[in-house]
Amino acid sequence: MNEKPEGDMETRKLGRTGPAVSALGLGAMGMSDFYGPADEAEGVATIHAALDAGVNLIDTGDFYGSGHNELMIGRALRDHKREDVVISVKFGGMRTPGGGFQPVGVDVGAAAVKDRLAYTLRRLGTDYVDVYRPARLNPAIPIEETVGAIKEMIDEGYVRHVGLSEVGAETIRKAAAVHPVADLQIEYSLMSRGLEERILPVTRELGIGVTAYGVLSRGLLSGHWRADRELSVGDFRGHAPRFQGENLDANLRLVEALREIAEEQEATVAQVAIAWVLGRGDDIVPLVGARTRERLAESLAAPRVTLTARVLARIEAAVPAEAVAGTRYNTGGMASLDSEQ
Ligand SMILES: NC(=O)c1ccc[n+]([C@@H]2O[C@H](COP(=O)([O-])OP(=O)(O)OC[C@H]3O[C@@H](n4cnc5c(N)ncnc54)[C@H](OP(=O)(O)O)[C@@H]3O)[C@@H](O)[C@H]2O)c1
């Protein structure tokens, strides 16, 4: 591998006002939901392995596994010093007992903020959340109301920082006018570069960090995805446009082009994809969605991959964002993204 020396994981600051975090964060979503059956013992072991490797940022959502993800993280962190971990929680997704989402928009009004936070704190077994963020904008609820309620929770000591998720430039400005924002969480990968033109300039102007999710395009850009992979009911990729039919075939051809470059670098496709996001700026912290220690170990080597300007140019030519077939969510999902409007 064309790599930097092994050592402690680099730290990055989440925006001007946010906490210092490891350069890679761990996204725990797939340990409970959306990516097929998950193994809780392996999830807990993966969280422990991440902490041992110097990862201190763990991202979850109160609706991931309808609370299961927070309960699992609470169990995993039981014997850890609370102040050693930065916990980021999204809130507001409205589930059904069958595992679906209610098509009513996110529950992010002022009363919901306090109510949902109360349950989150219990499930996590903690008395504060480091970064608390509405999972989506609800167009019927002013962002000022949501952020104002989080600010009250900060004043009372239950939350440390405000975060945002998948919102556009105008909403970011409105939110930041109520309270400083630590970071915007948004999909960012070689395959999803939509934020670069209008959103990143605003986060940078306002001193807001970015926690990038989907850096492997939900496994598509990992080098491990196979066209014949069987998906269980409820797997997000079963209805994600990029994973369907001809779109999938076209996208996997891009991955194969990337694999050639990765092999020359003595790295894996996933490592190069993560290293690319890491290289987009010190204000960006990729969240890796590893569900197992094996996948985690692969991801953790990504910061050691050095990509020269020449290699970067080849990578971007091999996976031009405009050549990616299919949108990152289905029609309903895309419509719920303020960041895409
Ligand atoms: N704000 C938002 O709207 C939002 C939305 C989605 C996610 N998120 C957050 O971002 C986190 C990461 O997102 P994501 O899980 O969708 O993104 P991802 O990292 O692009 O995809 C993760 C999937 O890639 C596969 N994979 C293959 N090789 C891997 C490797 N070396 N390391 C890690 N995963 C590998 C894994 O599937 P296998 O285990 O099957 O191989 C895993 O399920 C989530 O856990 C969640 O906390 C936020």
GROMACS .gro file of C-alpha atoms and ligand atoms in nm:
model
  389
    1MET     CA    1   0.000   0.000   0.000
    2ASN     CA    2   0.122   0.348  -0.083
    3GLU     CA    3   0.074   0.456   0.272
    4LYS     CA    4   0.153   0.699   0.548
    5PRO     CA    5   0.309   0.551   0.862
    6GLU     CA    6   0.081   0.369   1.105
    7GLY     CA    7   0.007   0.566   1.420
    8ASP     CA    8  -0.261   0.728   1.626
    9MET     CA    9  -0.566   0.829   1.434
   10GLU     CA   10  -0.565   1.192   1.323
   11THR     CA   11  -0.818   1.420   1.491
   12ARG     CA   12  -1.037   1.675   1.320
   13LYS     CA   13  -1.259   1.941   1.468
   14LEU     CA   14  -1.628   1.940   1.384
   15GLY     CA   15  -1.668   2.298   1.271
   16ARG     CA   16  -1.552   2.606   1.461
   17THR     CA   17  -1.758   2.526   1.769
   18GLY     CA   18  -1.788   2.147   1.767
   19PRO     CA   19  -1.592   1.874   1.942
   20ALA     CA   20  -1.258   1.726   1.833
   21VAL     CA   21  -1.323   1.384   1.680
   22SER     CA   22  -1.126   1.107   1.512
   23ALA     CA   23  -1.077   1.157   1.137
   24LEU     CA   24  -1.306   0.857   1.080
   25GLY     CA   25  -1.634   0.814   1.266
   26LEU     CA   26  -1.833   0.494   1.302
   27GLY     CA   27  -2.192   0.493   1.174
   28ALA     CA   28  -2.390   0.231   1.362
   29MET     CA   29  -2.709   0.229   1.154
   30GLY     CA   30  -2.645  -0.096   0.968
   31MET     CA   31  -2.595  -0.276   1.299
   32SER     CA   32  -2.972  -0.254   1.354
   33ASP     CA   33  -3.145  -0.166   1.031
   34PHE     CA   34  -3.170  -0.123   0.655
   35TYR     CA   35  -2.887  -0.354   0.544
   36GLY     CA   36  -3.030  -0.697   0.620
   37PRO     CA   37  -3.003  -0.909   0.932
   38ALA     CA   38  -2.754  -0.773   1.183
   39ASP     CA   39  -2.566  -0.952   1.457
   40GLU     CA   40  -2.576  -0.753   1.780
   41ALA     CA   41  -2.275  -0.927   1.939
   42GLU     CA   42  -2.066  -0.851   1.630
   43GLY     CA   43  -2.199  -0.492   1.633
   44VAL     CA   44  -2.088  -0.444   1.993
   45ALA     CA   45  -1.750  -0.603   1.915
   46THR     CA   46  -1.714  -0.367   1.617
   47ILE     CA   47  -1.787  -0.064   1.835
   48HIS     CA   48  -1.527  -0.184   2.087
   49ALA     CA   49  -1.271  -0.244   1.812
   50ALA     CA   50  -1.334   0.105   1.676
   51LEU     CA   51  -1.286   0.265   2.018
   52ASP     CA   52  -0.966   0.062   2.070
   53ALA     CA   53  -0.837   0.192   1.736
   54GLY     CA   54  -0.893   0.554   1.838
   55VAL     CA   55  -1.232   0.619   1.677
   56ASN     CA   56  -1.426   0.837   1.920
   57LEU     CA   57  -1.725   0.945   1.708
   58ILE     CA   58  -2.027   0.717   1.696
   59ASP     CA   59  -2.331   0.813   1.491
   60THR     CA   60  -2.682   0.680   1.542
   61GLY     CA   61  -3.048   0.776   1.503
   62ASP     CA   62  -3.331   0.731   1.750
   63PHE     CA   63  -3.533   0.557   1.476
   64TYR     CA   64  -3.257   0.313   1.370
   65GLY     CA   65  -3.409  -0.022   1.460
   66SER     CA   66  -3.682   0.181   1.635
   67GLY     CA   67  -3.453   0.241   1.934
   68HIS     CA   68  -3.251  -0.080   1.908
   69ASN     CA   69  -2.942   0.100   1.779
   70GLU     CA   70  -2.930   0.335   2.077
   71LEU     CA   71  -2.990   0.048   2.322
   72MET     CA   72  -2.705  -0.146   2.161
   73ILE     CA   73  -2.467   0.151   2.174
   74GLY     CA   74  -2.566   0.206   2.537
   75ARG     CA   75  -2.473  -0.155   2.614
   76ALA     CA   76  -2.146  -0.127   2.419
   77LEU     CA   77  -2.043   0.189   2.606
   78ARG     CA   78  -2.146   0.072   2.953
   79ASP     CA   79  -1.787   0.018   3.068
   80HIS     CA   80  -1.635   0.315   2.886
   81LYS     CA   81  -1.570   0.662   3.016
   82ARG     CA   82  -1.853   0.871   2.876
   83GLU     CA   83  -1.630   1.171   2.801
   84ASP     CA   84  -1.406   0.958   2.577
   85VAL     CA   85  -1.686   0.913   2.323
   86VAL     CA   86  -1.867   1.167   2.105
   87ILE     CA   87  -2.222   1.046   2.038
   88SER     CA   88  -2.413   1.196   1.747
   89VAL     CA   89  -2.787   1.129   1.736
   90LYS     CA   90  -3.035   1.202   1.458
   91PHE     CA   91  -3.396   1.222   1.560
   92GLY     CA   92  -3.739   1.246   1.406
   93GLY     CA   93  -3.792   0.947   1.175
   94MET     CA   94  -4.144   0.811   1.234
   95ARG     CA   95  -4.157   0.432   1.216
   96THR     CA   96  -4.428   0.167   1.207
   97PRO     CA   97  -4.427  -0.163   1.400
   98GLY     CA   98  -4.358  -0.341   1.070
   99GLY     CA   99  -4.033  -0.150   1.023
  100GLY     CA  100  -4.156   0.100   0.764
  101PHE     CA  101  -4.155   0.478   0.774
  102GLN     CA  102  -4.472   0.684   0.809
  103PRO     CA  103  -4.510   0.924   0.517
  104VAL     CA  104  -4.586   1.219   0.742
  105GLY     CA  105  -4.250   1.395   0.763
  106VAL     CA  106  -4.012   1.392   1.055
  107ASP     CA  107  -4.119   1.460   1.414
  108VAL     CA  108  -3.898   1.762   1.487
  109GLY     CA  109  -4.126   2.020   1.651
  110ALA     CA  110  -4.019   2.179   1.981
  111ALA     CA  111  -4.220   1.938   2.200
  112ALA     CA  112  -4.094   1.636   2.005
  113VAL     CA  113  -3.732   1.745   2.045
  114LYS     CA  114  -3.758   1.725   2.425
  115ASP     CA  115  -3.971   1.411   2.430
  116ARG     CA  116  -3.753   1.216   2.187
  117LEU     CA  117  -3.435   1.329   2.361
  118ALA     CA  118  -3.572   1.202   2.694
  119TYR     CA  119  -3.612   0.852   2.546
  120THR     CA  120  -3.276   0.868   2.369
  121LEU     CA  121  -3.091   0.950   2.691
  122ARG     CA  122  -3.256   0.652   2.864
  123ARG     CA  123  -3.175   0.413   2.579
  124LEU     CA  124  -2.814   0.528   2.555
  125GLY     CA  125  -2.777   0.520   2.934
  126THR     CA  126  -2.626   0.867   2.943
  127ASP     CA  127  -2.723   1.211   3.066
  128TYR     CA  128  -2.620   1.404   2.756
  129VAL     CA  129  -2.588   1.371   2.378
  130ASP     CA  130  -2.285   1.534   2.216
  131VAL     CA  131  -2.443   1.631   1.882
  132TYR     CA  132  -2.820   1.626   1.838
  133ARG     CA  133  -2.968   1.674   1.493
  134PRO     CA  134  -3.303   1.655   1.314
  135ALA     CA  135  -3.274   1.370   1.060
  136ARG     CA  136  -3.449   1.576   0.794
  137LEU     CA  137  -3.613   1.914   0.756
  138ASN     CA  138  -3.989   1.902   0.802
  139PRO     CA  139  -4.104   2.180   0.568
  140ALA     CA  140  -4.407   2.239   0.793
  141ILE     CA  141  -4.184   2.315   1.095
  142PRO     CA  142  -3.945   2.611   1.082
  143ILE     CA  143  -3.585   2.498   1.138
  144GLU     CA  144  -3.562   2.787   1.385
  145GLU     CA  145  -3.818   2.610   1.606
  146THR     CA  146  -3.625   2.282   1.601
  147VAL     CA  147  -3.286   2.444   1.665
  148GLY     CA  148  -3.438   2.670   1.931
  149ALA     CA  149  -3.560   2.363   2.120
  150ILE     CA  150  -3.218   2.195   2.091
  151LYS     CA  151  -3.062   2.518   2.221
  152GLU     CA  152  -3.287   2.493   2.528
  153MET     CA  153  -3.164   2.137   2.580
  154ILE     CA  154  -2.805   2.267   2.553
  155ASP     CA  155  -2.880   2.531   2.815
  156GLU     CA  156  -3.015   2.258   3.043
  157GLY     CA  157  -2.706   2.039   2.989
  158TYR     CA  158  -2.872   1.751   2.799
  159VAL     CA  159  -2.706   1.828   2.463
  160ARG     CA  160  -2.362   1.972   2.380
  161HIS     CA  161  -2.391   2.073   2.012
  162VAL     CA  162  -2.642   2.131   1.735
  163GLY     CA  163  -2.604   1.928   1.416
  164LEU     CA  164  -2.799   1.920   1.090
  165SER     CA  165  -2.868   1.646   0.836
  166GLU     CA  166  -2.935   1.665   0.461
  167VAL     CA  167  -3.038   2.030   0.453
  168GLY     CA  168  -2.959   2.291   0.191
  169ALA     CA  169  -2.777   2.624   0.207
  170GLU     CA  170  -3.075   2.838   0.305
  171THR     CA  171  -3.177   2.610   0.593
  172ILE     CA  172  -2.817   2.596   0.716
  173ARG     CA  173  -2.806   2.976   0.734
  174LYS     CA  174  -3.138   2.994   0.921
  175ALA     CA  175  -3.028   2.728   1.170
  176ALA     CA  176  -2.689   2.889   1.231
  177ALA     CA  177  -2.860   3.221   1.303
  178VAL     CA  178  -3.032   3.059   1.605
  179HIS     CA  179  -2.732   2.870   1.745
  180PRO     CA  180  -2.384   2.774   1.617
  181VAL     CA  181  -2.395   2.447   1.424
  182ALA     CA  182  -2.116   2.192   1.474
  183ASP     CA  183  -2.169   1.987   1.160
  184LEU     CA  184  -2.390   1.902   0.869
  185GLN     CA  185  -2.433   1.531   0.808
  186ILE     CA  186  -2.478   1.462   0.439
  187GLU     CA  187  -2.407   1.192   0.183
  188TYR     CA  188  -2.069   1.248   0.017
  189SER     CA  189  -1.869   1.006  -0.192
  190LEU     CA  190  -1.710   0.978  -0.533
  191MET     CA  191  -2.059   0.881  -0.648
  192SER     CA  192  -2.252   1.157  -0.462
  193ARG     CA  193  -2.093   1.498  -0.501
  194GLY     CA  194  -2.408   1.710  -0.504
  195LEU     CA  195  -2.307   1.917  -0.200
  196GLU     CA  196  -1.991   2.057  -0.357
  197GLU     CA  197  -2.143   2.340  -0.555
  198ARG     CA  198  -2.385   2.515  -0.321
  199ILE     CA  199  -2.368   2.355   0.023
  200LEU     CA  200  -1.996   2.315   0.102
  201PRO     CA  201  -1.922   2.684   0.035
  202VAL     CA  202  -2.183   2.776   0.297
  203THR     CA  203  -2.066   2.527   0.562
  204ARG     CA  204  -1.712   2.658   0.509
  205GLU     CA  205  -1.818   3.021   0.525
  206LEU     CA  206  -2.004   2.957   0.853
  207GLY     CA  207  -1.739   2.732   1.010
  208ILE     CA  208  -1.959   2.422   1.009
  209GLY     CA  209  -1.801   2.077   0.973
  210VAL     CA  210  -1.930   1.793   0.757
  211THR     CA  211  -1.983   1.436   0.868
  212ALA     CA  212  -1.999   1.248   0.539
  213TYR     CA  213  -2.212   0.937   0.519
  214GLY     CA  214  -2.254   0.685   0.240
  215VAL     CA  215  -1.883   0.721   0.159
  216LEU     CA  216  -1.907   0.372   0.009
  217SER     CA  217  -2.242   0.454  -0.151
  218ARG     CA  218  -2.398   0.205   0.093
  219GLY     CA  219  -2.169  -0.076  -0.009
  220LEU     CA  220  -2.194  -0.021  -0.387
  221LEU     CA  221  -1.854   0.151  -0.393
  222SER     CA  222  -1.687  -0.095  -0.157
  223GLY     CA  223  -1.549  -0.346  -0.406
  224HIS     CA  224  -1.743  -0.618  -0.227
  225TRP     CA  225  -2.083  -0.571  -0.393
  226ARG     CA  226  -2.195  -0.843  -0.632
  227ALA     CA  227  -2.477  -0.807  -0.881
  228ASP     CA  228  -2.626  -1.138  -0.767
  229ARG     CA  229  -2.634  -1.049  -0.396
  230GLU     CA  230  -2.962  -1.160  -0.237
  231LEU     CA  231  -3.131  -0.882  -0.044
  232SER     CA  232  -3.365  -0.943   0.246
  233VAL     CA  233  -3.702  -0.769   0.277
  234GLY     CA  234  -3.653  -0.418   0.412
  235ASP     CA  235  -3.297  -0.381   0.280
  236PHE     CA  236  -3.266  -0.019   0.165
  237ARG     CA  237  -3.075  -0.133  -0.142
  238GLY     CA  238  -3.375  -0.334  -0.259
  239HIS     CA  239  -3.541  -0.008  -0.365
  240ALA     CA  240  -3.240   0.224  -0.406
  241PRO     CA  241  -3.220   0.323  -0.776
  242ARG     CA  242  -2.842   0.275  -0.799
  243PHE     CA  243  -2.876  -0.092  -0.708
  244GLN     CA  244  -3.135  -0.183  -0.972
  245GLY     CA  245  -3.085  -0.369  -1.302
  246GLU     CA  246  -2.896  -0.174  -1.567
  247ASN     CA  247  -2.811   0.102  -1.321
  248LEU     CA  248  -2.634  -0.151  -1.102
  249ASP     CA  249  -2.444  -0.299  -1.398
  250ALA     CA  250  -2.328   0.047  -1.507
  251ASN     CA  251  -2.227   0.144  -1.155
  252LEU     CA  252  -2.034  -0.179  -1.096
  253ARG     CA  253  -1.837  -0.105  -1.413
  254LEU     CA  254  -1.724   0.221  -1.251
  255VAL     CA  255  -1.623   0.026  -0.941
  256GLU     CA  256  -1.414  -0.211  -1.154
  257ALA     CA  257  -1.235   0.088  -1.309
  258LEU     CA  258  -1.162   0.211  -0.957
  259ARG     CA  259  -1.042  -0.135  -0.853
  260GLU     CA  260  -0.763  -0.117  -1.112
  261ILE     CA  261  -0.633   0.205  -0.961
  262ALA     CA  262  -0.676   0.075  -0.604
  263GLU     CA  263  -0.473  -0.236  -0.687
  264GLU     CA  264  -0.191  -0.022  -0.825
  265GLN     CA  265  -0.196   0.165  -0.494
  266GLU     CA  266  -0.191  -0.168  -0.307
  267ALA     CA  267  -0.516  -0.066  -0.145
  268THR     CA  268  -0.875  -0.189  -0.167
  269VAL     CA  269  -1.161  -0.012  -0.344
  270ALA     CA  270  -1.319   0.079  -0.008
  271GLN     CA  271  -0.994   0.223   0.125
  272VAL     CA  272  -0.946   0.441  -0.182
  273ALA     CA  273  -1.310   0.557  -0.170
  274ILE     CA  274  -1.276   0.655   0.197
  275ALA     CA  275  -0.934   0.815   0.143
  276TRP     CA  276  -1.084   1.025  -0.137
  277VAL     CA  277  -1.347   1.170   0.100
  278LEU     CA  278  -1.086   1.226   0.373
  279GLY     CA  279  -0.882   1.421   0.121
  280ARG     CA  280  -1.164   1.663   0.038
  281GLY     CA  281  -1.079   1.882   0.338
  282ASP     CA  282  -0.996   1.883   0.708
  283ASP     CA  283  -1.351   1.997   0.779
  284ILE     CA  284  -1.485   1.661   0.656
  285VAL     CA  285  -1.515   1.349   0.872
  286PRO     CA  286  -1.625   1.031   0.692
  287LEU     CA  287  -1.859   0.803   0.885
  288VAL     CA  288  -1.788   0.443   0.792
  289GLY     CA  289  -2.082   0.209   0.811
  290ALA     CA  290  -1.888  -0.103   0.911
  291ARG     CA  291  -2.108  -0.367   1.073
  292THR     CA  292  -1.830  -0.617   1.140
  293ARG     CA  293  -1.475  -0.605   1.274
  294GLU     CA  294  -1.350  -0.727   0.937
  295ARG     CA  295  -1.504  -0.438   0.743
  296LEU     CA  296  -1.395  -0.197   1.015
  297ALA     CA  297  -1.033  -0.311   0.991
  298GLU     CA  298  -1.041  -0.251   0.616
  299SER     CA  299  -1.182   0.100   0.664
  300LEU     CA  300  -0.941   0.193   0.939
  301ALA     CA  301  -0.648   0.151   0.701
  302ALA     CA  302  -0.792   0.417   0.466
  303PRO     CA  303  -0.631   0.719   0.636
  304ARG     CA  304  -0.293   0.565   0.558
  305VAL     CA  305  -0.356   0.563   0.183
  306THR     CA  306  -0.183   0.857   0.015
  307LEU     CA  307  -0.341   0.979  -0.306
  308THR     CA  308  -0.118   1.201  -0.517
  309ALA     CA  309  -0.273   1.467  -0.741
  310ARG     CA  310  -0.211   1.243  -1.042
  311VAL     CA  311  -0.382   0.944  -0.882
  312LEU     CA  312  -0.671   1.164  -0.765
  313ALA     CA  313  -0.726   1.282  -1.120
  314ARG     CA  314  -0.734   0.922  -1.243
  315ILE     CA  315  -0.977   0.822  -0.968
  316GLU     CA  316  -1.215   1.103  -1.058
  317ALA     CA  317  -1.191   1.012  -1.425
  318ALA     CA  318  -1.265   0.647  -1.343
  319VAL     CA  319  -1.575   0.736  -1.138
  320PRO     CA  320  -1.712   1.063  -1.278
  321ALA     CA  321  -2.015   1.154  -1.062
  322GLU     CA  322  -2.218   1.231  -1.374
  323ALA     CA  323  -2.166   0.875  -1.499
  324VAL     CA  324  -2.332   0.725  -1.190
  325ALA     CA  325  -2.666   0.568  -1.288
  326GLY     CA  326  -2.962   0.638  -1.062
  327THR     CA  327  -3.031   0.881  -0.781
  328ARG     CA  328  -2.908   0.814  -0.427
  329TYR     CA  329  -3.263   0.765  -0.288
  330ASN     CA  330  -3.588   0.666  -0.456
  331THR     CA  331  -3.835   0.936  -0.561
  332GLY     CA  332  -3.997   0.972  -0.218
  333GLY     CA  333  -3.661   0.979  -0.044
  334MET     CA  334  -3.522   1.242  -0.282
  335ALA     CA  335  -3.829   1.461  -0.225
  336SER     CA  336  -3.762   1.455   0.151
  337LEU     CA  337  -3.411   1.597   0.108
  338ASP     CA  338  -3.393   1.972   0.156
  339SER     CA  339  -3.033   1.940   0.033
  340GLU     CA  340  -3.157   1.834  -0.311
  341GLN     CA  341  -3.423   2.102  -0.361
  342LIG     N1  342  -2.793   1.163   0.786
  342LIG     C1  343  -2.846   1.070   0.711
  342LIG     O1  344  -2.945   1.091   0.642
  342LIG     C2  345  -2.784   0.933   0.708
  342LIG     C3  346  -2.829   0.839   0.616
  342LIG     C4  347  -2.769   0.715   0.613
  342LIG     C5  348  -2.666   0.686   0.700
  342LIG     N2  349  -2.624   0.779   0.790
  342LIG     C6  350  -2.516   0.748   0.887
  342LIG     O2  351  -2.396   0.723   0.817
  342LIG     C7  352  -2.344   0.595   0.853
  342LIG     C8  353  -2.272   0.534   0.734
  342LIG     O3  354  -2.365   0.522   0.626
  342LIG     P1  355  -2.382   0.392   0.543
  342LIG     O4  356  -2.370   0.276   0.635
  342LIG     O5  357  -2.502   0.403   0.459
  342LIG     O6  358  -2.260   0.404   0.445
  342LIG     P2  359  -2.153   0.323   0.375
  342LIG     O7  360  -2.033   0.323   0.465
  342LIG     O8  361  -2.145   0.381   0.240
  342LIG     O9  362  -2.209   0.176   0.356
  342LIG     C9  363  -2.199   0.078   0.454
  342LIG    C10  364  -2.219  -0.057   0.393
  342LIG    O10  365  -2.108  -0.085   0.307
  342LIG    C11  366  -2.068  -0.220   0.318
  342LIG     N3  367  -1.921  -0.229   0.324
  342LIG    C12  368  -1.844  -0.299   0.241
  342LIG     N4  369  -1.714  -0.283   0.271
  342LIG    C13  370  -1.708  -0.204   0.376
  342LIG    C14  371  -1.601  -0.153   0.453
  342LIG     N5  372  -1.473  -0.179   0.428
  342LIG     N6  373  -1.630  -0.072   0.556
  342LIG    C15  374  -1.758  -0.042   0.585
  342LIG     N7  375  -1.864  -0.089   0.515
  342LIG    C16  376  -1.838  -0.168   0.411
  342LIG    C17  377  -2.131  -0.271   0.447
  342LIG    O11  378  -2.216  -0.379   0.411
  342LIG     P3  379  -2.180  -0.527   0.452
  342LIG    O12  380  -2.161  -0.527   0.599
  342LIG    O13  381  -2.298  -0.603   0.409
  342LIG    O14  382  -2.056  -0.559   0.376
  342LIG    C18  383  -2.217  -0.162   0.502
  342LIG    O15  384  -2.346  -0.205   0.528
  342LIG    C19  385  -2.465   0.517   0.901
  342LIG    O16  386  -2.429   0.411   0.987
  342LIG    C20  387  -2.543   0.623   0.971
  342LIG    O17  388  -2.492   0.643   1.103
  342LIG    C21  389  -2.680   0.902   0.793
   0.00000   0.00000   0.00000
